Amino acid sequence: QKEVEQNSGPLSVPEGAIASLNCTYSDRGSQSFFWYRQYSGKSPELIMFIYSNGDKEDGRFTAQLNKASQYVSLLIRDSQPSDSATYLCAVRNSGYSTLTFGKGTMLLVSP
Amino acid sequence: NAGVTQTPKFQVLKTGQSMTLQCAQDMNHNSMYWYRQDPGMGLRLIYYSASEGTTDKGEVPNGYNVSRLNKREFSLRLESAAPSQTSVYFCASSDSGRGNQPQHFGDGTRLSIL
């Protein structure tokens, strides 16, 4: 059974701080990694994807990937109250088009 | 842009009733997926269709059937609903033929089985 692990949180940060969300995965052959944001009562929304080791930046978001350590993270700079949501890490299963999702980390950004 | 459209958005069933959840995408994606999401359990894959004409079981397929009607539409059927199937159901699609493409989700169907 392929596994994706995330701290369930909640992770509480003050407005303007950096939020760091982490994810580990078991499928060593995985090549594609995705971060989704899910507001309460809404559907998951893609915010970042990363395929190569290292950092990928998109606005206030930076995804970091370390395949050797089987670790992927998401940094949110200048956190805003509107960033308060559950963040889902998803890993593409090697050889398939399917994803395995972590259970998500709840982020709370206080004004 | 409609993206992935699910119907209905809400439904209440009695135990033993049957129901079909509908999903359609207008992005010309070749792969489609059905998930359920329960508190504390995350998103779990029920069935998927990697391409038109194929379907495969996911992590939690028991009690469900699917039909890939055409490239756009992928339906999920509960033949005899059980309270354990109370959940939020999400349909997703992806352009898997282009390599490592993400999945895009519909708004979900909130299903309660009494």
Short mmCIF file of N, CA and C in Angstrom, two decimals, chain A residues 2-3 11-13 17 22 28 30-31 37 45 48 56-59 76 87 93 100 102 105 108 110:
data_model
loop_
_atom_site.label_atom_id
_atom_site.label_comp_id
_atom_site.label_asym_id
_atom_site.label_seq_id
_atom_site.Cartn_x
_atom_site.Cartn_y
_atom_site.Cartn_z
N LYS A 2 0.75 2.08 -1.04
CA LYS A 2 1.54 3.29 -1.11
C LYS A 2 0.99 4.30 -0.12
N GLU A 3 1.90 4.97 0.57
CA GLU A 3 1.48 5.88 1.62
C GLU A 3 2.04 7.28 1.41
N LEU A 11 -1.77 23.72 11.89
CA LEU A 11 -0.57 24.54 11.94
C LEU A 11 -1.04 25.99 12.02
N SER A 12 -0.70 26.63 13.10
CA SER A 12 -1.14 28.01 13.31
C SER A 12 0.02 28.97 13.13
N VAL A 13 -0.15 29.96 12.27
CA VAL A 13 0.88 30.98 12.04
C VAL A 13 0.22 32.35 12.04
N ALA A 17 3.71 35.66 8.36
CA ALA A 17 4.76 34.67 8.63
C ALA A 17 4.88 33.68 7.48
N ASN A 22 4.71 19.93 5.31
CA ASN A 22 5.61 18.83 4.94
C ASN A 22 4.85 17.56 4.57
N ARG A 28 9.07 4.94 -3.93
CA ARG A 28 10.36 5.49 -4.35
C ARG A 28 10.39 5.80 -5.84
N SER A 30 8.02 7.26 -7.55
CA SER A 30 7.17 8.40 -7.89
C SER A 30 7.97 9.52 -8.51
N GLN A 31 7.37 10.16 -9.53
CA GLN A 31 8.07 11.21 -10.28
C GLN A 31 7.35 12.56 -10.22
N ARG A 37 -5.01 22.79 -2.39
CA ARG A 37 -5.61 23.53 -1.27
C ARG A 37 -7.11 23.22 -1.27
N GLU A 45 -8.20 22.21 -4.93
CA GLU A 45 -7.77 23.13 -5.98
C GLU A 45 -6.25 23.04 -6.10
N MET A 48 0.23 23.90 -6.75
CA MET A 48 1.62 23.73 -7.17
C MET A 48 1.86 22.30 -7.62
N LYS A 56 10.79 24.99 -6.47
CA LYS A 56 10.01 25.60 -7.54
C LYS A 56 9.16 26.69 -6.91
N GLU A 57 9.28 27.91 -7.45
CA GLU A 57 8.58 29.04 -6.86
C GLU A 57 7.46 29.52 -7.78
N ASP A 58 6.33 29.89 -7.16
CA ASP A 58 5.21 30.48 -7.90
C ASP A 58 4.54 31.48 -6.98
N GLY A 59 4.91 32.76 -7.17
CA GLY A 59 4.36 33.79 -6.30
C GLY A 59 4.80 33.61 -4.87
N ILE A 76 4.71 28.76 2.28
CA ILE A 76 3.84 29.88 1.92
C ILE A 76 4.41 31.11 2.62
N TYR A 87 -4.31 21.69 3.31
CA TYR A 87 -3.40 21.50 2.19
C TYR A 87 -3.12 20.00 2.03
N ASN A 93 1.39 7.75 -8.50
CA ASN A 93 1.88 6.38 -8.34
C ASN A 93 2.68 5.96 -9.56
N THR A 100 -1.92 9.16 -5.01
CA THR A 100 -2.20 8.85 -3.61
C THR A 100 -2.12 10.16 -2.85
N GLY A 102 -2.24 12.44 0.73
CA GLY A 102 -2.15 12.48 2.17
C GLY A 102 -3.48 12.95 2.75
N THR A 105 -3.00 18.75 5.83
CA THR A 105 -2.61 19.56 6.99
C THR A 105 -3.48 20.81 7.01
N LEU A 108 -3.99 27.42 9.78
CA LEU A 108 -4.76 28.54 10.30
C LEU A 108 -3.85 29.75 10.37
N SER A 110 -3.70 33.56 11.52
CA SER A 110 -4.44 34.52 12.37
C SER A 110 -4.03 35.96 12.03
#
